Amino acid sequence: MRSLNEFNCNNWKSKFYFIFLLRSLSRYDQKTQLRGVNSMEGLVTQIQGLSGTDSDVLSLQNLLKQADDSLHAESTRLLPFLDQLDPAKHSLGYLYFLEAFTAGPVTNEHASSSVLMIARFISSCVAEQIRLAPDKFISVCKRFKDQVLLLEEPLRGVAPMLTAIRKLQSSSEHLTALHPEFLLLCLLSKCYKTGLSILEEDIFEVDQPRDLFLFCYYGGMISIGHKRFRKALELLHNVVTAPMPTINAIAVEAFKKYILVSLIHNGQFPTNLPKYASSVAQRNLKNLCQPYIELANSYSNGKIADLETYVEANKDKFESDNNLGLVKQAVSSMYKRNIQRLTQTYLTLSLQDIANRVQLNSPKEAEMHVLQMIKDGEIYATINQKDGMVRFLEDPEQYKTCEMIERIDSSIQRLMTVSKKLNVMDELMSCDPLYLAKAGRERQRFDFDDFDNVPQRYNI
Amino acid sequence: MASSSSSGLTFKLHPLVIVNISDHYTRVKSQMNSHPLTSTSTTVNGVEHQQQAPRVYGCVIGIQSGRTVEIFNSFELLYDPSTNSLDRTFLEKKQELYKKVFPHFYILGCPLYVLLNPTINPAQKDLPVTIYESELHIIDGIPQLIFVRSSYTIETVEAERISVDHVAHLKPSDGGSAATQLAAHLTSIHSAIKMLNSRIRVLHHYLVGMQKGDIPCENSLLRQVSSLLRRLPAIESEKFQDDFLMEYNDTLLISYLAMFTNCSSTMNELVDKFNTAYDRHSRRGGRTAFI
């Protein structure tokens, strides 16, 4: 307060001071602008010089980190410098420049050229160099995705994004932040097959939990699109049972689809989440997806008419979640369930009988359903067309072929690798200080007959 | 001592006795190795050992019903080398104790003598245990009690069999610790197959060398190899193939199941630990078994 009084009193002095400050600042600005361009050129030459060996690249990285702010300041004027650099040889330097260049807002006209530039960079860059600056690479690729979506051509982004993932991953078991972006592009461009290829890989390392949630959710949707319901169930299950300290929206949406897919694939929905699901999920998910739970309940009663009326009544809710298609598939899967139930009671049945029991309209429809199920391998039966009888058979697998041996053998091998990894994780967990603290506390309470001194706290 | 018994008594020996005796002997011997003492040797109504090795003594107890003598158990006796006699009070105390536990048994004393030879003779197939009984024989006109060797059978109860089996496998083997029978069996099969594999490899190497011309051709060896090969495969029929593959599949499925169970239990423990460590509202109060 006193200083302000002083300011008012010494008005003319402060004004003078202020003007002096402004002028010096403007001079400074001019100097920095000049220095900016000069430093850019200097930086470019340094990049060109230091991109040879690994040690050079590391020192280059330090230089680039220091110059990062000035790069961002000059973002609009970096284009000519980009042309001087070769993305294949000077990947790291190019990456820094590119990231600063794309940081600013991009218009539609620029988007197209920028997309081309980034795609070319991704395909020609060197993996080792860009792995030194993964965040920059990820942000460049994310902006690439945004621009591709802006242009409404998601298909253009699918292949480059896949290349980007392969270059960023340290191993095929590593889930990067680019995986969900890639799957999103596949979904939007309806390019499901490419997406499926990446879903087949087992994941053991995750950078961010949000990546895993999104990846599995999108992966589930892609698998549903390809009618691979078993894979979809597995992926959605991962989302729903992943550790989460608080409930998140991705898990809620995934849970809705999970209920529907499990009805389609298994014919039933397990009412309780397994014990490895987080307690947050176990308590809250069901409340947030009430209409779907009731759908599952009415499904389990086995009456198609009731199910259809329920669906009609709640059509809007399902539609707003974009799940109406899945719901309709679930309803039609009810027929399959009922036919499967028949195989457990009858050995032979006429098509008319099947139609009556399963509430189908005609024996022809029943025949179509049964044929489809035989083709999909869901039941084993033979249809005698002369008298319209269906005979239900046992699983013809005798387990005495060499192919079966190979299948079991490969499963055992996979199981052995998983078992080794689990043991490693188990050991890591046992040494985790958080775990030891809590375990020590519980143990102390219950060891009445154990008279040795149990430590109260593990002070680490 | 006479060659065979003619008294008509049948003897039944329980393996517990043998284990007891050998255990006592081993203990004494190892104790002797730690404190070097002169080896003693005396005879008693119990066990006798070779010269230079310590002799241990004990009593056998059992039941005699008619002509059948069944030796159930034995216990050690304290021997005093200075006075060359057994500790009487100890004997009486032990006898009383055993009487309480096994009221039917009584010391099979005078007519009986069990001998265990601790030196291991690998050629010998039978147990180095012999039973002698005392008989009245006329030798040189004087009636004398001498010990006569008699035959015996080993009889066990189920519980004994388990403990003896366990003891038999407790001795450390030179390779790994093949504690269970199955592991020992599989290890032996594995080593056999390894040996077979190395031999075949030697033959193969030799044949390749012969083919290349490095080694001069030896027809007799070639004939032997070809006759060996012609003996395989031993059985070639569809039924065999079927059964063989089915059994192979079954074994694979069982090991698959075992691996699955193993993996699931590890996963279960891991999940429990994870929930304890990181889940804020995990249920408390349940006593979980973790180590």
XYZ file of C-alpha atoms in Angstrom, chain A residues 168-323:
156
model
C 7.383 -46.556 -30.494
C 6.841 -49.913 -28.813
C 9.779 -51.356 -26.972
C 8.320 -54.834 -27.479
C 5.103 -56.316 -28.791
C 3.891 -56.623 -25.209
C 4.077 -52.916 -24.614
C 0.918 -50.826 -24.724
C 1.611 -47.242 -25.758
C -0.649 -44.207 -25.754
C -0.949 -44.565 -29.504
C -2.755 -47.900 -29.372
C -6.178 -46.461 -28.510
C -5.739 -43.692 -31.093
C -5.056 -46.301 -33.715
C -8.103 -48.319 -32.738
C -10.232 -45.206 -32.795
C -9.133 -44.525 -36.359
C -9.868 -48.134 -37.303
C -13.331 -47.848 -35.795
C -14.142 -44.599 -37.499
C -12.890 -45.805 -40.862
C -14.543 -49.223 -40.421
C -11.187 -50.818 -41.060
C -11.710 -53.630 -38.565
C -9.269 -56.227 -39.845
C -6.181 -54.115 -39.249
C -7.435 -53.366 -35.791
C -7.919 -57.052 -35.084
C -4.299 -57.828 -35.843
C -3.099 -55.636 -33.019
C -5.658 -57.075 -30.635
C -4.177 -60.542 -30.943
C -1.026 -59.569 -29.101
C -0.713 -60.149 -25.364
C -0.019 -57.076 -23.315
C 2.209 -57.083 -20.280
C 3.362 -53.484 -19.969
C 1.150 -50.436 -19.833
C 2.253 -46.809 -19.752
C -0.928 -45.164 -18.545
C -4.049 -46.862 -17.166
C -6.264 -44.689 -19.325
C -4.570 -46.180 -22.398
C -5.548 -49.646 -21.280
C -9.150 -48.698 -20.622
C -9.577 -47.027 -23.991
C -7.657 -49.713 -25.834
C -9.760 -52.536 -24.450
C -13.000 -50.626 -24.913
C -12.312 -49.799 -28.549
C -10.910 -53.276 -29.061
C -14.135 -54.707 -27.705
C -16.137 -52.621 -30.114
C -14.006 -53.702 -33.055
C -14.371 -57.344 -32.092
C -18.131 -56.921 -31.816
C -18.117 -55.378 -35.261
C -16.346 -58.457 -36.547
C -18.674 -60.767 -34.615
C -15.774 -62.089 -32.572
C -17.764 -62.170 -29.391
C -15.328 -64.239 -27.365
C -12.541 -61.744 -27.946
C -14.891 -58.856 -27.267
C -15.942 -60.420 -23.994
C -12.320 -60.844 -22.956
C -11.439 -57.220 -23.758
C -14.516 -55.725 -22.125
C -13.924 -57.928 -19.114
C -10.472 -56.361 -18.829
C -11.953 -52.881 -18.727
C -14.548 -53.773 -16.161
C -12.206 -55.592 -13.796
C -9.167 -53.341 -14.175
C -7.959 -51.691 -10.992
C -9.582 -48.311 -10.641
C -9.489 -46.101 -7.600
C -12.620 -44.274 -8.717
C -15.338 -45.163 -11.158
C -14.735 -43.883 -14.658
C -17.050 -43.404 -17.603
C -15.172 -45.768 -19.880
C -15.791 -48.602 -17.441
C -19.493 -47.778 -17.229
C -19.958 -47.843 -20.998
C -17.870 -50.962 -21.248
C -19.989 -52.631 -18.591
C -23.165 -52.005 -20.588
C -21.646 -53.616 -23.651
C -20.190 -56.360 -21.475
C -23.616 -57.385 -20.255
C -24.981 -57.504 -23.786
C -22.042 -59.397 -25.251
C -22.068 -61.915 -22.452
C -25.745 -62.532 -23.106
C -25.068 -63.031 -26.790
C -22.048 -65.243 -26.331
C -22.756 -67.191 -23.159
C -26.485 -66.915 -22.817
C -26.120 -65.736 -19.278
C -24.723 -62.925 -17.303
C -22.752 -63.499 -14.094
C -24.395 -61.425 -11.411
C -21.261 -60.796 -9.433
C -18.026 -59.413 -10.715
C -15.026 -61.590 -9.908
C -13.069 -60.817 -6.792
C -10.170 -59.314 -8.687
C -12.407 -56.465 -9.840
C -11.852 -53.367 -7.795
C -14.274 -52.829 -4.937
C -15.270 -49.508 -6.473
C -16.409 -51.303 -9.614
C -18.177 -54.038 -7.694
C -20.258 -51.591 -5.771
C -21.109 -48.956 -8.323
C -21.232 -50.400 -11.809
C -24.502 -52.215 -11.381
C -26.309 -49.151 -10.115
C -25.191 -47.128 -13.077
C -26.404 -49.644 -15.660
C -29.790 -50.525 -14.270
C -31.753 -51.026 -17.519
C -29.176 -53.486 -18.766
C -29.260 -55.528 -15.587
C -32.995 -55.811 -15.901
C -32.605 -56.854 -19.508
C -30.285 -59.613 -18.390
C -32.761 -60.735 -15.760
C -35.611 -60.933 -18.199
C -33.336 -62.800 -20.615
C -32.654 -65.436 -18.053
C -36.360 -66.150 -17.716
C -36.302 -67.528 -21.211
C -39.443 -65.948 -22.603
C -38.830 -64.113 -25.821
C -42.075 -62.163 -25.756
C -41.288 -60.620 -22.372
C -37.813 -59.741 -23.530
C -39.103 -58.034 -26.657
C -41.651 -55.966 -24.748
C -38.972 -54.868 -22.319
C -36.714 -53.823 -25.181
C -39.510 -51.857 -26.808
C -40.268 -50.067 -23.569
C -36.670 -48.974 -22.999
C -35.729 -48.407 -26.601
C -34.696 -44.802 -26.103
C -32.255 -45.561 -23.349
C -30.550 -48.215 -25.422
C -30.505 -45.990 -28.443
C -28.930 -43.087 -26.625
C -26.092 -45.380 -25.592
C -25.694 -46.552 -29.213
C -26.348 -50.076 -28.042
